[in-house]
Short mmCIF file of C-alpha atoms in Angstrom, two decimals:
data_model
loop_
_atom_site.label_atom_id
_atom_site.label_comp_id
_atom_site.label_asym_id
_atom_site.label_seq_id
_atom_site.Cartn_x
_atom_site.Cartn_y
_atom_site.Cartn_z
CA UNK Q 1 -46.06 19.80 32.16
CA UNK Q 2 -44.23 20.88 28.99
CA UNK Q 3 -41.22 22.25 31.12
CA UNK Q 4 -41.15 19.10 32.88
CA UNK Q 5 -41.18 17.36 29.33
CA UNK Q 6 -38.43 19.35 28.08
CA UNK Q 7 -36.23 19.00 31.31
CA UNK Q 8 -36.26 15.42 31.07
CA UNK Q 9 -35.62 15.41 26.76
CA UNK Q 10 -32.63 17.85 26.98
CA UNK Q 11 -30.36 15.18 29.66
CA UNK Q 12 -31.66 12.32 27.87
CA UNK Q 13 -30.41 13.90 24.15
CA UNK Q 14 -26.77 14.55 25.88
CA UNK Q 15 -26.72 10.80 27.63
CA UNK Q 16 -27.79 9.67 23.82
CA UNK Q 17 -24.27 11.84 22.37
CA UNK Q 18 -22.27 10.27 24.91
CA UNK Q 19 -23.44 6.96 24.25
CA UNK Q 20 -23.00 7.67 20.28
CA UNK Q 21 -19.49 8.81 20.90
CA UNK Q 22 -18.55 5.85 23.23
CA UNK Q 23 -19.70 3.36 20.67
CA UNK Q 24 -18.83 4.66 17.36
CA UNK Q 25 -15.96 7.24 17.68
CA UNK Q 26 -13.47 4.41 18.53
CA UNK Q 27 -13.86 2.25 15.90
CA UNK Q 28 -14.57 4.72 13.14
CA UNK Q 29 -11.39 6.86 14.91
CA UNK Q 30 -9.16 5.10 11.88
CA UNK Q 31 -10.93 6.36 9.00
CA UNK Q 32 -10.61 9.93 10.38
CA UNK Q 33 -7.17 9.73 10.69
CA UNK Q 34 -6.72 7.86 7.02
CA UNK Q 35 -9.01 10.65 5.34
CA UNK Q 36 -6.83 13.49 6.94
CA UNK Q 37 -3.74 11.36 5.98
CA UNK Q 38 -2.53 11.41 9.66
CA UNK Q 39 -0.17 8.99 11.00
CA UNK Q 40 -0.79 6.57 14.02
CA UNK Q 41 1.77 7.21 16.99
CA UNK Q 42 1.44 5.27 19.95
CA UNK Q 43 1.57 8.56 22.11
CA UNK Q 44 -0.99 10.54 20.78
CA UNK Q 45 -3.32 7.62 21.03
CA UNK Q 46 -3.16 7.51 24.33
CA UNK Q 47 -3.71 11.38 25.03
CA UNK Q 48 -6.55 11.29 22.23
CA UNK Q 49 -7.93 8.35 24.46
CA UNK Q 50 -7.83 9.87 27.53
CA UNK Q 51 -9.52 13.38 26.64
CA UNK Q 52 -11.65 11.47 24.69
CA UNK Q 53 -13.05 9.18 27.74
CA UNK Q 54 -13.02 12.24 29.74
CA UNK Q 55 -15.23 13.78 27.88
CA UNK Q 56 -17.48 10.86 27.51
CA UNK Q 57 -17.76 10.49 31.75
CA UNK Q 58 -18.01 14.90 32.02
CA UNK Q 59 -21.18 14.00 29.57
CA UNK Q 60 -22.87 11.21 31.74
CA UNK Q 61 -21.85 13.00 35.05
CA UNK Q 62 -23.66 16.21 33.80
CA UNK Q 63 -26.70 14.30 32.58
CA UNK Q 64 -27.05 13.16 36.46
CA UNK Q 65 -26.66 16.63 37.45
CA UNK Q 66 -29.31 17.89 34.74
CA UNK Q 67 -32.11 15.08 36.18
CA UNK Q 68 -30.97 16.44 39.75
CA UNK Q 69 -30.94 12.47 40.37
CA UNK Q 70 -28.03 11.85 43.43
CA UNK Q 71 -28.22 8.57 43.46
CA UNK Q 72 -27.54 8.28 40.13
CA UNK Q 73 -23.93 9.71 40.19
CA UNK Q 74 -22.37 6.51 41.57
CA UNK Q 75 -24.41 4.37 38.49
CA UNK Q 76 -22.75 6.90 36.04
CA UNK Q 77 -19.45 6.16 37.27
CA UNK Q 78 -20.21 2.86 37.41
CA UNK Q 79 -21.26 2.90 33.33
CA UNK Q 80 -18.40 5.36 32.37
CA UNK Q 81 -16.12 2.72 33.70
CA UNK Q 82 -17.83 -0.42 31.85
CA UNK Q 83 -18.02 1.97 28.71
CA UNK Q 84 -14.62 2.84 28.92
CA UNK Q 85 -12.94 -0.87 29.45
CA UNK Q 86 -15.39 -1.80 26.45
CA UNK Q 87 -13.98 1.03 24.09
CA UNK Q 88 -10.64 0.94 24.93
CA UNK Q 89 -10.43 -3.19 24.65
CA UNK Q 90 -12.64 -3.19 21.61
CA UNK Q 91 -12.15 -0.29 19.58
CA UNK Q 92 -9.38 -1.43 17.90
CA UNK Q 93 -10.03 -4.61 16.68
CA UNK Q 94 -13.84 -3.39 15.87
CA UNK Q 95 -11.40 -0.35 13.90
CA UNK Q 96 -8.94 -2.75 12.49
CA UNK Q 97 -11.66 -5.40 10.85
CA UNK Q 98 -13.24 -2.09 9.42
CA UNK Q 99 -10.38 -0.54 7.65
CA UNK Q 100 -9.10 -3.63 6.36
CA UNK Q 101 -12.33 -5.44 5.41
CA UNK Q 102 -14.49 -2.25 3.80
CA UNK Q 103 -11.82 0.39 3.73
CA UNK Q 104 -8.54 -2.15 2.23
CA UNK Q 105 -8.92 -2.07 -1.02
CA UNK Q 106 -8.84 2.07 -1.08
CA UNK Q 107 -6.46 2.70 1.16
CA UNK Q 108 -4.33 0.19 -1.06
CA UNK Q 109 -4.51 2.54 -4.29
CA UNK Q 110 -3.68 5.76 -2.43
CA UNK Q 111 -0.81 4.33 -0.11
CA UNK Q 112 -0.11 0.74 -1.48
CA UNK Q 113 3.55 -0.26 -0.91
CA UNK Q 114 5.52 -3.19 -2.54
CA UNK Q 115 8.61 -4.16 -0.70
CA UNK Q 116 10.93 -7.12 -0.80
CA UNK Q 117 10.95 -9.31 2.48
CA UNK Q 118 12.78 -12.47 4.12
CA UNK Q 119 10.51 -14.90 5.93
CA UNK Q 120 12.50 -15.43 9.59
CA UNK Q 121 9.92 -17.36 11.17
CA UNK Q 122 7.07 -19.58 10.08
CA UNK Q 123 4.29 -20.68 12.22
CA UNK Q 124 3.07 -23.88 10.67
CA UNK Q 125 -0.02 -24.21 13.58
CA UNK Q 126 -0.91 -20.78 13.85
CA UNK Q 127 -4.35 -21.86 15.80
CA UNK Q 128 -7.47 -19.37 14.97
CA UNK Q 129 -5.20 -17.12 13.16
CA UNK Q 130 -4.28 -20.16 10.68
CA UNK Q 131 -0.57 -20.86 9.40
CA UNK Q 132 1.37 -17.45 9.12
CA UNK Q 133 4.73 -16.03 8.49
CA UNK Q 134 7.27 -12.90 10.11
CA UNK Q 135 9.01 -11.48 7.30
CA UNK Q 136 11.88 -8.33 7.37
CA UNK Q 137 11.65 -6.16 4.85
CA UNK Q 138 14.76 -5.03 3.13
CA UNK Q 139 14.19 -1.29 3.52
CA UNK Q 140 16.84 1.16 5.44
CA UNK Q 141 14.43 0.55 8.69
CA UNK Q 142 14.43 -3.84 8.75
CA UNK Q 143 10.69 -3.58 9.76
CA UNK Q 144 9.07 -6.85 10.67
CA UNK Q 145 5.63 -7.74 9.01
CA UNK Q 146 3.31 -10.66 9.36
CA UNK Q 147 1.96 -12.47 6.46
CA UNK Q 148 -1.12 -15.16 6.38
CA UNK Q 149 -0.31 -18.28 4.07
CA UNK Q 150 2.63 -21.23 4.05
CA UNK Q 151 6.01 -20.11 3.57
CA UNK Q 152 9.13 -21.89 4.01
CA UNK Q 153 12.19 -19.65 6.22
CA UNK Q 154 14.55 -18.10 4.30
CA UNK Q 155 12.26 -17.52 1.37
CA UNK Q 156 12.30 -14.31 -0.61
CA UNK Q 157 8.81 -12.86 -1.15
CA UNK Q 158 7.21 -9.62 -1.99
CA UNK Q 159 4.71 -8.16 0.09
CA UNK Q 160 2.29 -5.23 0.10
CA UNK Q 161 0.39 -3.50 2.28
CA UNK Q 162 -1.22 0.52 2.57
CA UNK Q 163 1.93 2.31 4.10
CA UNK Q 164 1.33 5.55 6.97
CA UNK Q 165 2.65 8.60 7.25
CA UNK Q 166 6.02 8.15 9.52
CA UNK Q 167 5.28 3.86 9.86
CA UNK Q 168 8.29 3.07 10.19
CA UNK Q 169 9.49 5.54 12.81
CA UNK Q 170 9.69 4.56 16.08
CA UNK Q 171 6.68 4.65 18.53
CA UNK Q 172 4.19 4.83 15.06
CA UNK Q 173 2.36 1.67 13.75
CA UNK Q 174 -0.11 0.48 11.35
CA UNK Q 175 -3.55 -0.95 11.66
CA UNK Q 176 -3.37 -2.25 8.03
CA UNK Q 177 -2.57 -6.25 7.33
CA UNK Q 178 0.13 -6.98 5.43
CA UNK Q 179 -0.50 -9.02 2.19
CA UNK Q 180 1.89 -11.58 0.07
CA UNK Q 181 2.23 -9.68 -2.97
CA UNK Q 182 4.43 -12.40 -5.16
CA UNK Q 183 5.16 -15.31 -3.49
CA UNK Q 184 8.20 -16.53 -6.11
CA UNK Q 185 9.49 -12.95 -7.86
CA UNK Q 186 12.15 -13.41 -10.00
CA UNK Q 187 15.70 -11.22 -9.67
CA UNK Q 188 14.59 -7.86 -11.28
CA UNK Q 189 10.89 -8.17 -9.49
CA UNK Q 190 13.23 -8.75 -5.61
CA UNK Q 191 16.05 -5.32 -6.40
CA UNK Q 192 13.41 -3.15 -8.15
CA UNK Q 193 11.04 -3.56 -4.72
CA UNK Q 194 14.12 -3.83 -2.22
CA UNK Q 195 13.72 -0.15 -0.70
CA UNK Q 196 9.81 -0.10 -1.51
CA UNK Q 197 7.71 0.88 -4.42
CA UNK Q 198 4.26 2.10 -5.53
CA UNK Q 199 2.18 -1.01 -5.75
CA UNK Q 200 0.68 -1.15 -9.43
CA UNK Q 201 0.32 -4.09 -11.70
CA UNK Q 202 3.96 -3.14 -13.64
CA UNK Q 203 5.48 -5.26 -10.90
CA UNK Q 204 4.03 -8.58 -11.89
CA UNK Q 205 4.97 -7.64 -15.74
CA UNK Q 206 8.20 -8.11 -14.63
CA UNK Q 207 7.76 -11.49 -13.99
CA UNK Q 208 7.38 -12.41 -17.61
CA UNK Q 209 10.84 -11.11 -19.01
CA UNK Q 210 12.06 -13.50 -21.88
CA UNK Q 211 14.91 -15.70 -22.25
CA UNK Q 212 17.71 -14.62 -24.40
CA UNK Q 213 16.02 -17.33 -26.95
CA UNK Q 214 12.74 -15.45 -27.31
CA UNK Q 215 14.42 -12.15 -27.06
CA UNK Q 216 16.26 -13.14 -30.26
CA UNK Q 217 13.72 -14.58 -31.75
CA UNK Q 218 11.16 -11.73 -31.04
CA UNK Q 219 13.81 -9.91 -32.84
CA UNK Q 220 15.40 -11.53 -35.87
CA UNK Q 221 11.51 -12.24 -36.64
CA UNK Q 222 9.85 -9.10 -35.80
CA UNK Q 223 8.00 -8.68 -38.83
CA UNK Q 224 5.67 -11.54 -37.42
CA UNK Q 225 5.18 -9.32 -34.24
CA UNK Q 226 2.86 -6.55 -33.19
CA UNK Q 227 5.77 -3.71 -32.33
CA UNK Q 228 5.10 -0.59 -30.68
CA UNK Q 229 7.12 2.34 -29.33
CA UNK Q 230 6.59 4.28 -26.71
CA UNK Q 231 8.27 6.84 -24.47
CA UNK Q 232 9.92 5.98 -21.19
CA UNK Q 233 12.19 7.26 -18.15
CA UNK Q 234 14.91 5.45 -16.75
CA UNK Q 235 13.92 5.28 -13.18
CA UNK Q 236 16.41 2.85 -11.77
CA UNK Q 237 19.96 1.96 -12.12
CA UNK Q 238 20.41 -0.17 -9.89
CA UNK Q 239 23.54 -2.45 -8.80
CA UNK Q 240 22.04 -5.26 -11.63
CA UNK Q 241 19.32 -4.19 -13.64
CA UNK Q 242 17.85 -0.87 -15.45
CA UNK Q 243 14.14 -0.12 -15.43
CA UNK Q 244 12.32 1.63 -17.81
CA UNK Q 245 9.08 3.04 -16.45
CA UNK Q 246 6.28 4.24 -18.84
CA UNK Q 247 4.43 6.95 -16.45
CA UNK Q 248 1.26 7.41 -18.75
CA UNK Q 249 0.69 3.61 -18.52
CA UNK Q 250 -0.51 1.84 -15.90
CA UNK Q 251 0.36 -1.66 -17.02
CA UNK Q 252 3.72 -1.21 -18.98
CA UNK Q 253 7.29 -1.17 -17.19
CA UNK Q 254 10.24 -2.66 -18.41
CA UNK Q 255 13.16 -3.81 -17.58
CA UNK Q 256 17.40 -5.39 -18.42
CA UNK Q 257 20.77 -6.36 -16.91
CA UNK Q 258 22.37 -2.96 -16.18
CA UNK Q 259 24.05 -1.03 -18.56
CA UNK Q 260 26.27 2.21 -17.71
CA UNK Q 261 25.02 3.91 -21.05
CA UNK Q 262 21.81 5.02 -19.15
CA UNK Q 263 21.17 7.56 -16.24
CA UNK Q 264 18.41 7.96 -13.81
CA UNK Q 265 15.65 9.98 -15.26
CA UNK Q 266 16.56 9.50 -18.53
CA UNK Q 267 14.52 9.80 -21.82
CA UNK Q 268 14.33 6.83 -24.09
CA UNK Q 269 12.32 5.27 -26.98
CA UNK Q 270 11.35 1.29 -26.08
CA UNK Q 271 10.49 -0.67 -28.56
CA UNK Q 272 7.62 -3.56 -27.55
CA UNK Q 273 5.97 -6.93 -28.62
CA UNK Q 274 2.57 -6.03 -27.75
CA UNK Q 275 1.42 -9.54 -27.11
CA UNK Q 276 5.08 -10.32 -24.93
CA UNK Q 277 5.55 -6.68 -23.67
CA UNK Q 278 8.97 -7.71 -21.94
CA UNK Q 279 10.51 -8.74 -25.15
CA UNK Q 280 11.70 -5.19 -25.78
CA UNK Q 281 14.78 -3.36 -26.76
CA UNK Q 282 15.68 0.56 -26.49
CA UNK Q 283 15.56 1.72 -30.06
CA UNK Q 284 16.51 5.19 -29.73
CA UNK Q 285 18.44 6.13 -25.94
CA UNK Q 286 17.96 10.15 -27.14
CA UNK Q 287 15.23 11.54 -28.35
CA UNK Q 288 14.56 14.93 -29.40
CA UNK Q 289 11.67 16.25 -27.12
CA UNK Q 290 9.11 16.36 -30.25
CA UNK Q 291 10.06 12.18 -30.42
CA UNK Q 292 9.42 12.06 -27.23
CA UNK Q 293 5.99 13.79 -27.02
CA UNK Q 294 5.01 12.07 -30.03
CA UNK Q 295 5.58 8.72 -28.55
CA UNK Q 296 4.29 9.81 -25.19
CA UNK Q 297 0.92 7.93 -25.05
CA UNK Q 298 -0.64 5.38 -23.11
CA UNK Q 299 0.24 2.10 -25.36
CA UNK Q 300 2.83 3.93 -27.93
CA UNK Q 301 2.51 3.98 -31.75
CA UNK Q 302 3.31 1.63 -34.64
CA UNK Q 303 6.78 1.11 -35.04
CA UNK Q 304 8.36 3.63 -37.69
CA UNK Q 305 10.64 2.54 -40.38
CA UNK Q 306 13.79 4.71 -38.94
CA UNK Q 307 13.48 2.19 -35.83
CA UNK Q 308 13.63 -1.00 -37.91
CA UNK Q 309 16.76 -3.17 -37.23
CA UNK Q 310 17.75 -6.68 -38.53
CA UNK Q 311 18.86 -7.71 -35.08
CA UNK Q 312 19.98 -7.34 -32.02
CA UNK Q 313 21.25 -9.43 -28.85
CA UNK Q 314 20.39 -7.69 -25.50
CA UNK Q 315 21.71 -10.66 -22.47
CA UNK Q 316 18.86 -10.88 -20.14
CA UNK Q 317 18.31 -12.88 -16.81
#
């Protein structure tokens, strides 16, 4: 009796495995390859497919075998075939609504992207799917992305989304959604994203830069300000505009109309208006590296007396 018992427990555990793998391997497949930081290739999901349903049918077929039940064999086919139209035509939108509805948000802070994008078509009736928008983004590649929202063609927007390994080679894709980052960035917000960056919340500062009137202003009347200096790296020179990037801040990144004076990678002392942090000026272009360090922290330090100026006109867009 207890061999009989056992006979029948040990098939049934190995039909339960291949069941388990049919129905949650396939959907969960994404969030292996996102923790092992693996990129999706069109080609290797299809091999990883096929071993992976073969498996899943060797499984069932030696379960039959195990319960020594013939007539069995042609149901097992029968169910490897319903399990493996199920997986294959459900597995990825079961894994796509998993990454991007529980997984999104994480995925965003490791391998969030910002890049500048031109809306070519707009699909005002976009039926269960709701009105949405193809976009090109201005890297080296011209990938096409689709966005959910209204959008007019021809429109400049930034968008984001958690980039792959090798995404925009060809035969690799992305399961991730694409979102509208800024839907109205201003000139330094569309060149410092045209060839992608790191998605942080310095982008959107740039949307507040000053007019030449409150630039002046913040200047000629600084003593009624809250002025800070900090350390920063010139990180672009680009064909318009220089950006200043503070790496020990999250928040702070500035930027003005280019200015041959500066190179990439370049040490510099900004001074800030802590309550308008884009009304700024560069108060010292070389440091020593003891300024530097001292200056080196996450919201800078009250501005010295050295650094005080009676005014200065920097033209900004």
């Amino acid at each position: 009796m207890k061999d009989y018992k056992k006979n029948i427990l040990v098939p049934d555990i190995i039909l339960l495995f291949g069941w388990a793998f049919v129905l949650l391997l396939p959907p969960f497949r994404y969030r292996i390859y996102a923790c092992l930081n693996m990129s999706l290739s069109v080609p290797s999901e299809i091999i990883i497919s096929i071993g992976f349903y073969l498996c899943v049918f060797s499984l069932l077929l030696f379960h039959t075998k195990l319960t020594k039940d013939s007539e069995s064999i042609k149901m097992t086919c029968v169910v490897a075939f319903i399990a493996l139209i199920f997986a294959r035509f459900t597995s990825w939108s079961i894994g796509h609504g998993i990454e991007n509805r529980i997984f999104y948000d994480r995925m965003e802070v490791s391998n969030g992207m910002v890049y500048t994008s031109y809306v070519i078509q707009y699909n005002a009736n976009g039926g269960r799917v709701g009105p949405h928008a193809y976009v090109i983004l201005s890297n080296r590649n011209r990938s096409t992305k689709k966005i959910h929202g209204k959008f007019s063609k021809g429109n400049t927007v930034l968008v984001s989304f958690p980039e792959l390994p090798n995404e925009f080679e060809p035969y690799h894709y992305s399961i991730y959604d694409t979102e509208c980052y800024e839907e109205n960035p201003n000139d330094m917000q569309i060149e410092y994203c045209r060839n992608g960056v790191k998605m942080s919340n310095k982008i959107r500062k740039l949307k507040n830069t000053p007019t030449n009137e409150e630039l002046t202003e913040f200047i000629l009347r600084k003593k009624n300000h809250t002025i800070k200096v900090i350390s920063a790296i010139v990180v672009k020179n680009s064909k318009n505009f220089i950006y200043f990037d503070v790496p020990q801040s999250d928040e702070l990144l500035f930027a003005e109309k280019r200015s041959n004076s500066y190179s990439e990678q370049q040490k510099v002392l900004i001074a800030y208006d802590v309550d308008k942090i884009q009304a700024f000026y560069v108060c010292n272009s070389s440091p020593s590296d003891e300024e530097y360090e001292q200056y080196k922290t996450p919201t800078g330090l009250p501005l010295p007396p050295e650094y005080h100026i009676e005014a200065i006109k920097i033209g900004r867009k």
